[in-house]
Amino acid sequence: MADTKKLKATSGRAGRKHFGTVMIFLFLFILGAFMALPVYLAVVMSVKPSQEWFIFPPKLYAMDPTLDNFREMFRAAGQLWVPFSRYVANSVIITASVTAAQCFTASMAAFVLAKGKFKGSKFLNSVIVVSLLYQSNVIYIVQYMVIAKLGLIDTYLALILPGIATPMGVFLMRQSIGQIPDAMIEAAKVDGASMFQICWKIVMPNQKPALMTLIIFAFQAAWNIQSGAYVFDESLKTLPTAVSQAAASGIARQGVAMAAAVFMLVPPVIVFMAAQKNVIETMAHSGIKD
Amino acid sequence: MKSAPEKKKKSSYRSESAECWLMLAPFLIFFVVFTVIPVLISIPVGFTDFDMINTPEFTGLSNYKNLFLSDRTFIHSIRVTLIFAVFSGPVSYVLCFMLAWLINELPSFLKTVFTLIFYVPSMANVYTVWQLIFSGDQYGYANSFLLDLGIITSAKQWLTDTQYILFVVILVQLWISLGAGFLALRAGFQNIDKSMYEAGAIEGIKNRWQELVYITIPAMKPQMLFAAVMQIVAAFTADIVGRNLVGFPSTDYAAHTIMTHAYDYGWVRYEMGYSSAICTVLFLIMFGANKLITKILAKED
């Protein structure tokens, strides 16, 4: 008797919880629809033929979808003195270099900051936390002066080097490596391993999620690098610069601009989808303990 | 005289120390050259008159005097930035937190889908689509929709009417603001030890709301602090969205933030000294805001 009563009570509670979950889903669904709407519209407009642009009222779908905008984008970008493939190659080279260099430098720095014993460790750690505030465009102008002084203007390096060291990359990595027990590091030291060996042979093989997260953030940033102020040689310009030039010069301007935006968005979305689980795992350690 | 093992320990400490610096070097070189040096240069440059061609000329406090005493656009830009930060910062922070919390209550497949949906805008550069949505004629989606419902009777000039500009820019800024901070909070929720909730249930915690206040928030403080830093940076340095959406300069400088002002003097007029002074002021504001938020969040224990 008492047992069934208890059962009823718990099932009632579970039912309430279930109802709550449905409500949450509905709420997120509606809000998500609003969030996704602009991206959806961008996709729709990128396949809208030009004669549908001025239909009133504006439609939420394309009646006669076409790939003309994409063709026009490739054509217009291909006419910018160098072939389209050159821009793609530039962006791939730059994105790959920035991402690889960032992983390499951030991994070692983060390991040392998390586990190394040396004078200045505390100071450097606090510098990293404070500089999370400064990774923004505030220093852009002076950064340009430094790049110009180093004679890097009009080279790949002007686009690659400034993107390599990001405080956020090192910070996230450090937080993740900080979770590894000290005893493991000490044991390796007793066995005679150097810090360098411990970093690459023991710690990093266990840091795949953190590395994937770093790759995602680095990829997103590097993929969107505008070569604008740094490179004037057409053959060194990046894909975002080329597609925005194409979007500004094509006949069906807005359609091409949409096609360009959609085209640029696809790679980061794929990379993010592939690595989402790893990202969530890593970001769990992202906290700042104060 | 020191004993042998102690000596050995000391020398191994010294060699570890050297190795640490060696491993830090690749990062530090780039970090110092492209972040630390620019930050350190911009402070003294703020006290000079510098056009990037001639040698900077020391002018003392005159840039700062001009900024606060005679540059009315700058004073206006501070107001715009504060309005912007007050609305977009906290709202986006609460949004990040709430969405992360709600998503975490769902089954795992839906978690993945919703995380993607809310995160994608932060990766997208689709200002053109927003321009179409808020286009001033009746072909704009916002106008067409609102006219249809009878909420407005004539097409509104969303992007050029000073009444709406800031509202539209803040809206779009909110849309792209679910970035790293949102992911950190998402992960924070996911990572909370489930047994803490079971223990809480025994202690008499009844509903999701109480779980949130008594268990979840205290456990997530570090992620909340990280997300706060991210949101502060985004809110105070907002500039690109405005310039892309409502043009530069915007009508009556309605969306003219401090960062836009720095862009104006740095990239358009090549007055680097003045621009650096503006950036230094922005640094100080952000630093202050960060200290304030850290204090508030740390206090809530």
mmCIF file of N, CA and C in Angstrom, chain B residues 128-248:
data_model
loop_
_atom_site.group_PDB
_atom_site.id
_atom_site.type_symbol
_atom_site.label_atom_id
_atom_site.label_comp_id
_atom_site.label_asym_id
_atom_site.label_seq_id
_atom_site.Cartn_x
_atom_site.Cartn_y
_atom_site.Cartn_z
ATOM 1 N N THR B 128 24.615 41.555 -44.833
ATOM 2 C CA THR B 128 23.751 41.871 -45.957
ATOM 3 C C THR B 128 22.327 41.389 -45.704
ATOM 4 N N VAL B 129 22.195 40.236 -45.071
ATOM 5 C CA VAL B 129 20.857 39.708 -44.851
ATOM 6 C C VAL B 129 20.104 40.581 -43.850
ATOM 7 N N TRP B 130 20.822 41.103 -42.872
ATOM 8 C CA TRP B 130 20.175 42.011 -41.919
ATOM 9 C C TRP B 130 19.784 43.313 -42.590
ATOM 10 N N GLN B 131 20.606 43.746 -43.544
ATOM 11 C CA GLN B 131 20.251 44.955 -44.285
ATOM 12 C C GLN B 131 18.961 44.737 -45.067
ATOM 13 N N LEU B 132 18.781 43.532 -45.583
ATOM 14 C CA LEU B 132 17.548 43.240 -46.317
ATOM 15 C C LEU B 132 16.361 43.137 -45.374
ATOM 16 N N ILE B 133 16.590 42.524 -44.221
ATOM 17 C CA ILE B 133 15.497 42.392 -43.262
ATOM 18 C C ILE B 133 15.012 43.778 -42.827
ATOM 19 N N PHE B 134 15.966 44.682 -42.557
ATOM 20 C CA PHE B 134 15.597 46.010 -42.083
ATOM 21 C C PHE B 134 15.638 47.061 -43.184
ATOM 22 N N SER B 135 15.535 46.607 -44.423
ATOM 23 C CA SER B 135 15.546 47.541 -45.532
ATOM 24 C C SER B 135 14.409 48.550 -45.376
ATOM 25 N N GLY B 136 14.690 49.829 -45.753
ATOM 26 C CA GLY B 136 13.739 50.908 -45.491
ATOM 27 C C GLY B 136 12.476 50.883 -46.337
ATOM 28 N N ASP B 137 12.491 50.149 -47.468
ATOM 29 C CA ASP B 137 11.283 50.117 -48.298
ATOM 30 C C ASP B 137 10.387 48.953 -47.878
ATOM 31 N N GLN B 138 9.303 48.792 -48.615
ATOM 32 C CA GLN B 138 8.370 47.738 -48.208
ATOM 33 C C GLN B 138 8.863 46.339 -48.573
ATOM 34 N N TYR B 139 9.978 46.260 -49.316
ATOM 35 C CA TYR B 139 10.538 44.947 -49.622
ATOM 36 C C TYR B 139 11.318 44.376 -48.445
ATOM 37 N N GLY B 140 11.619 45.231 -47.478
ATOM 38 C CA GLY B 140 12.294 44.735 -46.284
ATOM 39 C C GLY B 140 11.377 43.787 -45.519
ATOM 40 N N TYR B 141 11.938 42.710 -44.996
ATOM 41 C CA TYR B 141 11.104 41.716 -44.306
ATOM 42 C C TYR B 141 10.433 42.312 -43.070
ATOM 43 N N ALA B 142 11.184 43.090 -42.297
ATOM 44 C CA ALA B 142 10.607 43.655 -41.075
ATOM 45 C C ALA B 142 9.427 44.559 -41.418
ATOM 46 N N ASN B 143 9.633 45.468 -42.371
ATOM 47 C CA ASN B 143 8.552 46.366 -42.767
ATOM 48 C C ASN B 143 7.356 45.597 -43.310
ATOM 49 N N SER B 144 7.617 44.668 -44.214
ATOM 50 C CA SER B 144 6.533 43.915 -44.843
ATOM 51 C C SER B 144 5.713 43.162 -43.802
ATOM 52 N N PHE B 145 6.418 42.536 -42.870
ATOM 53 C CA PHE B 145 5.775 41.744 -41.835
ATOM 54 C C PHE B 145 4.938 42.618 -40.901
ATOM 55 N N LEU B 146 5.544 43.724 -40.449
ATOM 56 C CA LEU B 146 4.846 44.599 -39.499
ATOM 57 C C LEU B 146 3.676 45.335 -40.170
ATOM 58 N N LEU B 147 3.843 45.685 -41.455
ATOM 59 C CA LEU B 147 2.741 46.314 -42.184
ATOM 60 C C LEU B 147 1.576 45.350 -42.300
ATOM 61 N N ASP B 148 1.930 44.104 -42.596
ATOM 62 C CA ASP B 148 0.943 43.049 -42.751
ATOM 63 C C ASP B 148 0.103 42.878 -41.492
ATOM 64 N N LEU B 149 0.774 42.911 -40.352
ATOM 65 C CA LEU B 149 0.079 42.729 -39.087
ATOM 66 C C LEU B 149 -0.639 43.998 -38.641
ATOM 67 N N GLY B 150 -0.361 45.093 -39.350
ATOM 68 C CA GLY B 150 -0.992 46.348 -38.975
ATOM 69 C C GLY B 150 -0.347 47.030 -37.785
ATOM 70 N N ILE B 151 0.836 46.582 -37.398
ATOM 71 C CA ILE B 151 1.514 47.205 -36.256
ATOM 72 C C ILE B 151 2.063 48.562 -36.654
ATOM 73 N N ILE B 152 2.562 48.676 -37.873
ATOM 74 C CA ILE B 152 2.989 49.983 -38.369
ATOM 75 C C ILE B 152 2.163 50.314 -39.610
ATOM 76 N N THR B 153 2.019 51.586 -39.903
ATOM 77 C CA THR B 153 1.176 51.953 -41.036
ATOM 78 C C THR B 153 1.990 52.407 -42.246
ATOM 79 N N SER B 154 3.271 52.758 -42.017
ATOM 80 C CA SER B 154 4.103 53.089 -43.161
ATOM 81 C C SER B 154 5.482 52.479 -42.949
ATOM 82 N N ALA B 155 6.200 52.249 -44.057
ATOM 83 C CA ALA B 155 7.516 51.621 -43.959
ATOM 84 C C ALA B 155 8.451 52.476 -43.108
ATOM 85 N N LYS B 156 9.161 51.823 -42.176
ATOM 86 C CA LYS B 156 10.094 52.549 -41.297
ATOM 87 C C LYS B 156 11.506 52.494 -41.882
ATOM 88 N N GLN B 157 12.247 53.595 -41.682
ATOM 89 C CA GLN B 157 13.641 53.631 -42.139
ATOM 90 C C GLN B 157 14.544 53.111 -41.024
ATOM 91 N N TRP B 158 14.543 51.795 -40.848
ATOM 92 C CA TRP B 158 15.247 51.194 -39.701
ATOM 93 C C TRP B 158 16.726 51.575 -39.639
ATOM 94 N N LEU B 159 17.367 51.680 -40.800
ATOM 95 C CA LEU B 159 18.822 51.825 -40.812
ATOM 96 C C LEU B 159 19.287 53.273 -40.928
ATOM 97 N N THR B 160 18.359 54.199 -41.154
ATOM 98 C CA THR B 160 18.784 55.593 -41.267
ATOM 99 C C THR B 160 18.032 56.529 -40.323
ATOM 100 N N ASP B 161 16.941 56.066 -39.743
ATOM 101 C CA ASP B 161 16.198 56.900 -38.804
ATOM 102 C C ASP B 161 16.844 56.767 -37.425
ATOM 103 N N THR B 162 17.301 57.904 -36.872
ATOM 104 C CA THR B 162 18.053 57.842 -35.610
ATOM 105 C C THR B 162 17.248 57.228 -34.471
ATOM 106 N N GLN B 163 15.936 57.210 -34.628
ATOM 107 C CA GLN B 163 15.101 56.597 -33.598
ATOM 108 C C GLN B 163 15.354 55.094 -33.471
ATOM 109 N N TYR B 164 15.673 54.441 -34.606
ATOM 110 C CA TYR B 164 15.752 52.978 -34.606
ATOM 111 C C TYR B 164 17.165 52.429 -34.724
ATOM 112 N N ILE B 165 18.119 53.266 -35.209
ATOM 113 C CA ILE B 165 19.447 52.741 -35.542
ATOM 114 C C ILE B 165 20.066 51.931 -34.409
ATOM 115 N N LEU B 166 20.124 52.536 -33.226
ATOM 116 C CA LEU B 166 20.797 51.874 -32.119
ATOM 117 C C LEU B 166 20.090 50.576 -31.747
ATOM 118 N N PHE B 167 18.767 50.614 -31.800
ATOM 119 C CA PHE B 167 17.991 49.422 -31.481
ATOM 120 C C PHE B 167 18.345 48.273 -32.428
ATOM 121 N N VAL B 168 18.396 48.593 -33.726
ATOM 122 C CA VAL B 168 18.689 47.552 -34.718
ATOM 123 C C VAL B 168 20.106 47.007 -34.521
ATOM 124 N N VAL B 169 21.075 47.911 -34.294
ATOM 125 C CA VAL B 169 22.461 47.461 -34.126
ATOM 126 C C VAL B 169 22.602 46.591 -32.880
ATOM 127 N N ILE B 170 21.938 46.980 -31.796
ATOM 128 C CA ILE B 170 21.995 46.175 -30.567
ATOM 129 C C ILE B 170 21.380 44.799 -30.806
ATOM 130 N N LEU B 171 20.279 44.776 -31.541
ATOM 131 C CA LEU B 171 19.618 43.505 -31.835
ATOM 132 C C LEU B 171 20.566 42.552 -32.576
ATOM 133 N N VAL B 172 21.223 43.082 -33.609
ATOM 134 C CA VAL B 172 22.124 42.233 -34.391
ATOM 135 C C VAL B 172 23.336 41.827 -33.545
ATOM 136 N N GLN B 173 23.828 42.752 -32.723
ATOM 137 C CA GLN B 173 24.946 42.421 -31.838
ATOM 138 C C GLN B 173 24.547 41.275 -30.889
ATOM 139 N N LEU B 174 23.322 41.329 -30.371
ATOM 140 C CA LEU B 174 22.845 40.249 -29.502
ATOM 141 C C LEU B 174 22.808 38.937 -30.262
ATOM 142 N N TRP B 175 22.394 39.044 -31.520
ATOM 143 C CA TRP B 175 22.261 37.840 -32.346
ATOM 144 C C TRP B 175 23.599 37.121 -32.518
ATOM 145 N N ILE B 176 24.688 37.899 -32.687
ATOM 146 C CA ILE B 176 25.982 37.243 -32.877
ATOM 147 C C ILE B 176 26.735 37.011 -31.569
ATOM 148 N N SER B 177 26.103 37.314 -30.429
ATOM 149 C CA SER B 177 26.885 37.336 -29.193
ATOM 150 C C SER B 177 26.969 35.993 -28.466
ATOM 151 N N LEU B 178 26.351 34.946 -29.000
ATOM 152 C CA LEU B 178 26.412 33.656 -28.307
ATOM 153 C C LEU B 178 27.643 32.884 -28.769
ATOM 154 N N GLY B 179 28.820 33.359 -28.354
ATOM 155 C CA GLY B 179 30.071 32.765 -28.814
ATOM 156 C C GLY B 179 30.754 31.910 -27.765
ATOM 157 N N ALA B 180 32.046 32.188 -27.535
ATOM 158 C CA ALA B 180 32.843 31.383 -26.602
ATOM 159 C C ALA B 180 32.241 31.373 -25.194
ATOM 160 N N GLY B 181 31.696 32.511 -24.764
ATOM 161 C CA GLY B 181 31.102 32.574 -23.437
ATOM 162 C C GLY B 181 29.928 31.609 -23.296
ATOM 163 N N PHE B 182 29.113 31.568 -24.335
ATOM 164 C CA PHE B 182 27.967 30.654 -24.364
ATOM 165 C C PHE B 182 28.446 29.199 -24.284
ATOM 166 N N LEU B 183 29.470 28.866 -25.062
ATOM 167 C CA LEU B 183 29.992 27.493 -25.036
ATOM 168 C C LEU B 183 30.555 27.142 -23.663
ATOM 169 N N ALA B 184 31.209 28.127 -23.021
ATOM 170 C CA ALA B 184 31.769 27.876 -21.696
ATOM 171 C C ALA B 184 30.651 27.558 -20.704
ATOM 172 N N LEU B 185 29.575 28.338 -20.759
ATOM 173 C CA LEU B 185 28.464 28.097 -19.839
ATOM 174 C C LEU B 185 27.786 26.765 -20.146
ATOM 175 N N ARG B 186 27.612 26.466 -21.435
ATOM 176 C CA ARG B 186 27.034 25.188 -21.849
ATOM 177 C C ARG B 186 27.819 24.044 -21.204
ATOM 178 N N ALA B 187 29.150 24.152 -21.315
ATOM 179 C CA ALA B 187 30.021 23.107 -20.769
ATOM 180 C C ALA B 187 29.941 23.072 -19.255
ATOM 181 N N GLY B 188 29.852 24.254 -18.654
ATOM 182 C CA GLY B 188 29.763 24.314 -17.202
ATOM 183 C C GLY B 188 28.557 23.538 -16.683
ATOM 184 N N PHE B 189 27.416 23.734 -17.316
ATOM 185 C CA PHE B 189 26.200 23.008 -16.909
ATOM 186 C C PHE B 189 26.383 21.507 -17.082
ATOM 187 N N GLN B 190 26.943 21.151 -18.234
ATOM 188 C CA GLN B 190 27.095 19.738 -18.547
ATOM 189 C C GLN B 190 27.991 19.034 -17.552
ATOM 190 N N ASN B 191 28.950 19.793 -17.018
ATOM 191 C CA ASN B 191 30.000 19.195 -16.214
ATOM 192 C C ASN B 191 29.637 19.042 -14.750
ATOM 193 N N ILE B 192 28.503 19.600 -14.342
ATOM 194 C CA ILE B 192 28.156 19.539 -12.927
ATOM 195 C C ILE B 192 27.858 18.102 -12.534
ATOM 196 N N ASP B 193 28.450 17.719 -11.430
ATOM 197 C CA ASP B 193 28.303 16.357 -10.932
ATOM 198 C C ASP B 193 26.832 16.059 -10.624
ATOM 199 N N LYS B 194 26.285 15.036 -11.312
ATOM 200 C CA LYS B 194 24.866 14.712 -11.136
ATOM 201 C C LYS B 194 24.523 14.353 -9.684
ATOM 202 N N SER B 195 25.504 13.785 -8.994
ATOM 203 C CA SER B 195 25.204 13.345 -7.627
ATOM 204 C C SER B 195 24.906 14.545 -6.718
ATOM 205 N N MET B 196 25.375 15.728 -7.144
ATOM 206 C CA MET B 196 25.071 16.917 -6.340
ATOM 207 C C MET B 196 23.573 17.190 -6.331
ATOM 208 N N TYR B 197 22.908 16.878 -7.451
ATOM 209 C CA TYR B 197 21.452 17.096 -7.504
ATOM 210 C C TYR B 197 20.725 16.075 -6.652
ATOM 211 N N GLU B 198 21.236 14.838 -6.692
ATOM 212 C CA GLU B 198 20.614 13.800 -5.853
ATOM 213 C C GLU B 198 20.742 14.172 -4.386
ATOM 214 N N ALA B 199 21.929 14.629 -4.028
ATOM 215 C CA ALA B 199 22.140 15.066 -2.651
ATOM 216 C C ALA B 199 21.210 16.234 -2.317
ATOM 217 N N GLY B 200 21.049 17.118 -3.291
ATOM 218 C CA GLY B 200 20.175 18.271 -3.095
ATOM 219 C C GLY B 200 18.737 17.859 -2.867
ATOM 220 N N ALA B 201 18.288 16.838 -3.632
ATOM 221 C CA ALA B 201 16.911 16.373 -3.500
ATOM 222 C C ALA B 201 16.657 15.867 -2.083
ATOM 223 N N ILE B 202 17.651 15.202 -1.516
ATOM 224 C CA ILE B 202 17.514 14.706 -0.152
ATOM 225 C C ILE B 202 17.428 15.878 0.830
ATOM 226 N N GLU B 203 18.186 16.908 0.544
ATOM 227 C CA GLU B 203 18.199 18.088 1.419
ATOM 228 C C GLU B 203 16.919 18.901 1.305
ATOM 229 N N GLY B 204 16.046 18.538 0.351
ATOM 230 C CA GLY B 204 14.758 19.219 0.277
ATOM 231 C C GLY B 204 14.632 20.190 -0.888
ATOM 232 N N ILE B 205 15.510 20.057 -1.890
ATOM 233 C CA ILE B 205 15.375 20.926 -3.058
ATOM 234 C C ILE B 205 14.311 20.344 -3.978
ATOM 235 N N LYS B 206 13.318 21.174 -4.322
ATOM 236 C CA LYS B 206 12.136 20.626 -4.970
ATOM 237 C C LYS B 206 12.121 20.786 -6.483
ATOM 238 N N ASN B 207 12.466 21.959 -6.983
ATOM 239 C CA ASN B 207 12.271 22.171 -8.421
ATOM 240 C C ASN B 207 13.541 22.652 -9.105
ATOM 241 N N ARG B 208 13.418 22.789 -10.438
ATOM 242 C CA ARG B 208 14.570 23.210 -11.233
ATOM 243 C C ARG B 208 15.106 24.565 -10.779
ATOM 244 N N TRP B 209 14.218 25.440 -10.386
ATOM 245 C CA TRP B 209 14.606 26.786 -9.999
ATOM 246 C C TRP B 209 15.516 26.743 -8.776
ATOM 247 N N GLN B 210 15.099 25.963 -7.773
ATOM 248 C CA GLN B 210 15.924 25.848 -6.563
ATOM 249 C C GLN B 210 17.252 25.169 -6.868
ATOM 250 N N GLU B 211 17.204 24.170 -7.747
ATOM 251 C CA GLU B 211 18.443 23.511 -8.159
ATOM 252 C C GLU B 211 19.409 24.537 -8.726
ATOM 253 N N LEU B 212 18.850 25.425 -9.570
ATOM 254 C CA LEU B 212 19.665 26.445 -10.237
ATOM 255 C C LEU B 212 20.339 27.352 -9.216
ATOM 256 N N VAL B 213 19.524 27.844 -8.260
ATOM 257 C CA VAL B 213 20.034 28.847 -7.326
ATOM 258 C C VAL B 213 20.995 28.239 -6.300
ATOM 259 N N TYR B 214 20.642 27.046 -5.772
ATOM 260 C CA TYR B 214 21.432 26.520 -4.665
ATOM 261 C C TYR B 214 22.558 25.589 -5.083
ATOM 262 N N ILE B 215 22.452 24.973 -6.244
ATOM 263 C CA ILE B 215 23.496 24.014 -6.632
ATOM 264 C C ILE B 215 24.258 24.481 -7.861
ATOM 265 N N THR B 216 23.512 24.796 -8.932
ATOM 266 C CA THR B 216 24.160 25.035 -10.209
ATOM 267 C C THR B 216 25.029 26.294 -10.216
ATOM 268 N N ILE B 217 24.430 27.416 -9.826
ATOM 269 C CA ILE B 217 25.179 28.678 -9.934
ATOM 270 C C ILE B 217 26.454 28.671 -9.087
ATOM 271 N N PRO B 218 26.389 28.217 -7.824
ATOM 272 C CA PRO B 218 27.649 28.186 -7.071
ATOM 273 C C PRO B 218 28.717 27.315 -7.731
ATOM 274 N N ALA B 219 28.291 26.215 -8.363
ATOM 275 C CA ALA B 219 29.264 25.316 -8.967
ATOM 276 C C ALA B 219 29.840 25.881 -10.259
ATOM 277 N N MET B 220 29.137 26.831 -10.854
ATOM 278 C CA MET B 220 29.559 27.320 -12.169
ATOM 279 C C MET B 220 30.270 28.653 -12.146
ATOM 280 N N LYS B 221 30.576 29.139 -10.967
ATOM 281 C CA LYS B 221 31.158 30.471 -10.863
ATOM 282 C C LYS B 221 32.345 30.708 -11.815
ATOM 283 N N PRO B 222 33.301 29.779 -11.899
ATOM 284 C CA PRO B 222 34.442 30.040 -12.795
ATOM 285 C C PRO B 222 34.036 30.253 -14.254
ATOM 286 N N GLN B 223 33.135 29.412 -14.765
ATOM 287 C CA GLN B 223 32.695 29.585 -16.154
ATOM 288 C C GLN B 223 31.934 30.896 -16.317
ATOM 289 N N MET B 224 31.182 31.246 -15.278
ATOM 290 C CA MET B 224 30.411 32.490 -15.370
ATOM 291 C C MET B 224 31.337 33.691 -15.453
ATOM 292 N N LEU B 225 32.465 33.602 -14.757
ATOM 293 C CA LEU B 225 33.429 34.694 -14.795
ATOM 294 C C LEU B 225 34.076 34.797 -16.175
ATOM 295 N N PHE B 226 34.425 33.651 -16.732
ATOM 296 C CA PHE B 226 35.025 33.630 -18.072
ATOM 297 C C PHE B 226 34.056 34.225 -19.089
ATOM 298 N N ALA B 227 32.797 33.779 -19.024
ATOM 299 C CA ALA B 227 31.790 34.292 -19.959
ATOM 300 C C ALA B 227 31.609 35.793 -19.782
ATOM 301 N N ALA B 228 31.686 36.263 -18.533
ATOM 302 C CA ALA B 228 31.519 37.697 -18.288
ATOM 303 C C ALA B 228 32.622 38.487 -18.979
ATOM 304 N N VAL B 229 33.859 37.985 -18.875
ATOM 305 C CA VAL B 229 34.979 38.665 -19.538
ATOM 306 C C VAL B 229 34.729 38.742 -21.048
ATOM 307 N N MET B 230 34.305 37.620 -21.630
ATOM 308 C CA MET B 230 34.048 37.591 -23.074
ATOM 309 C C MET B 230 32.964 38.610 -23.467
ATOM 310 N N GLN B 231 31.880 38.655 -22.659
ATOM 311 C CA GLN B 231 30.778 39.549 -22.989
ATOM 312 C C GLN B 231 31.176 41.015 -22.821
ATOM 313 N N ILE B 232 32.009 41.300 -21.814
ATOM 314 C CA ILE B 232 32.462 42.683 -21.603
ATOM 315 C C ILE B 232 33.256 43.155 -22.818
ATOM 316 N N VAL B 233 34.195 42.316 -23.242
ATOM 317 C CA VAL B 233 35.010 42.693 -24.404
ATOM 318 C C VAL B 233 34.109 42.954 -25.604
ATOM 319 N N ALA B 234 33.182 42.037 -25.849
ATOM 320 C CA ALA B 234 32.318 42.172 -27.024
ATOM 321 C C ALA B 234 31.456 43.430 -26.935
ATOM 322 N N ALA B 235 30.911 43.711 -25.752
ATOM 323 C CA ALA B 235 29.987 44.838 -25.621
ATOM 324 C C ALA B 235 30.704 46.180 -25.747
ATOM 325 N N PHE B 236 31.894 46.287 -25.154
ATOM 326 C CA PHE B 236 32.576 47.580 -25.156
ATOM 327 C C PHE B 236 33.332 47.875 -26.446
ATOM 328 N N THR B 237 33.729 46.838 -27.174
ATOM 329 C CA THR B 237 34.493 47.104 -28.394
ATOM 330 C C THR B 237 33.612 46.994 -29.633
ATOM 331 N N ALA B 238 32.300 46.958 -29.444
ATOM 332 C CA ALA B 238 31.392 46.843 -30.578
ATOM 333 C C ALA B 238 31.635 47.992 -31.542
ATOM 334 N N ASP B 239 31.689 47.670 -32.820
ATOM 335 C CA ASP B 239 31.985 48.676 -33.821
ATOM 336 C C ASP B 239 31.676 48.126 -35.212
ATOM 337 N N ILE B 240 32.154 46.914 -35.466
ATOM 338 C CA ILE B 240 32.062 46.361 -36.814
ATOM 339 C C ILE B 240 30.612 46.165 -37.250
ATOM 340 N N VAL B 241 29.787 45.661 -36.324
ATOM 341 C CA VAL B 241 28.382 45.450 -36.669
ATOM 342 C C VAL B 241 27.747 46.758 -37.122
ATOM 343 N N GLY B 242 27.963 47.800 -36.337
ATOM 344 C CA GLY B 242 27.385 49.097 -36.663
ATOM 345 C C GLY B 242 27.859 49.611 -38.011
ATOM 346 N N ARG B 243 29.175 49.557 -38.238
ATOM 347 C CA ARG B 243 29.711 50.095 -39.479
ATOM 348 C C ARG B 243 29.183 49.339 -40.697
ATOM 349 N N ASN B 244 29.049 48.014 -40.545
ATOM 350 C CA ASN B 244 28.575 47.221 -41.669
ATOM 351 C C ASN B 244 27.085 47.379 -41.924
ATOM 352 N N LEU B 245 26.344 47.625 -40.849
ATOM 353 C CA LEU B 245 24.893 47.591 -40.957
ATOM 354 C C LEU B 245 24.302 48.946 -41.306
ATOM 355 N N VAL B 246 24.710 49.984 -40.598
ATOM 356 C CA VAL B 246 24.085 51.289 -40.815
ATOM 357 C C VAL B 246 25.055 52.276 -41.451
ATOM 358 N N GLY B 247 26.222 51.780 -41.863
ATOM 359 C CA GLY B 247 27.164 52.617 -42.583
ATOM 360 C C GLY B 247 28.047 53.429 -41.658
ATOM 361 N N PHE B 248 29.102 54.025 -42.270
ATOM 362 C CA PHE B 248 30.000 54.865 -41.488
ATOM 363 C C PHE B 248 30.205 56.177 -42.216
#
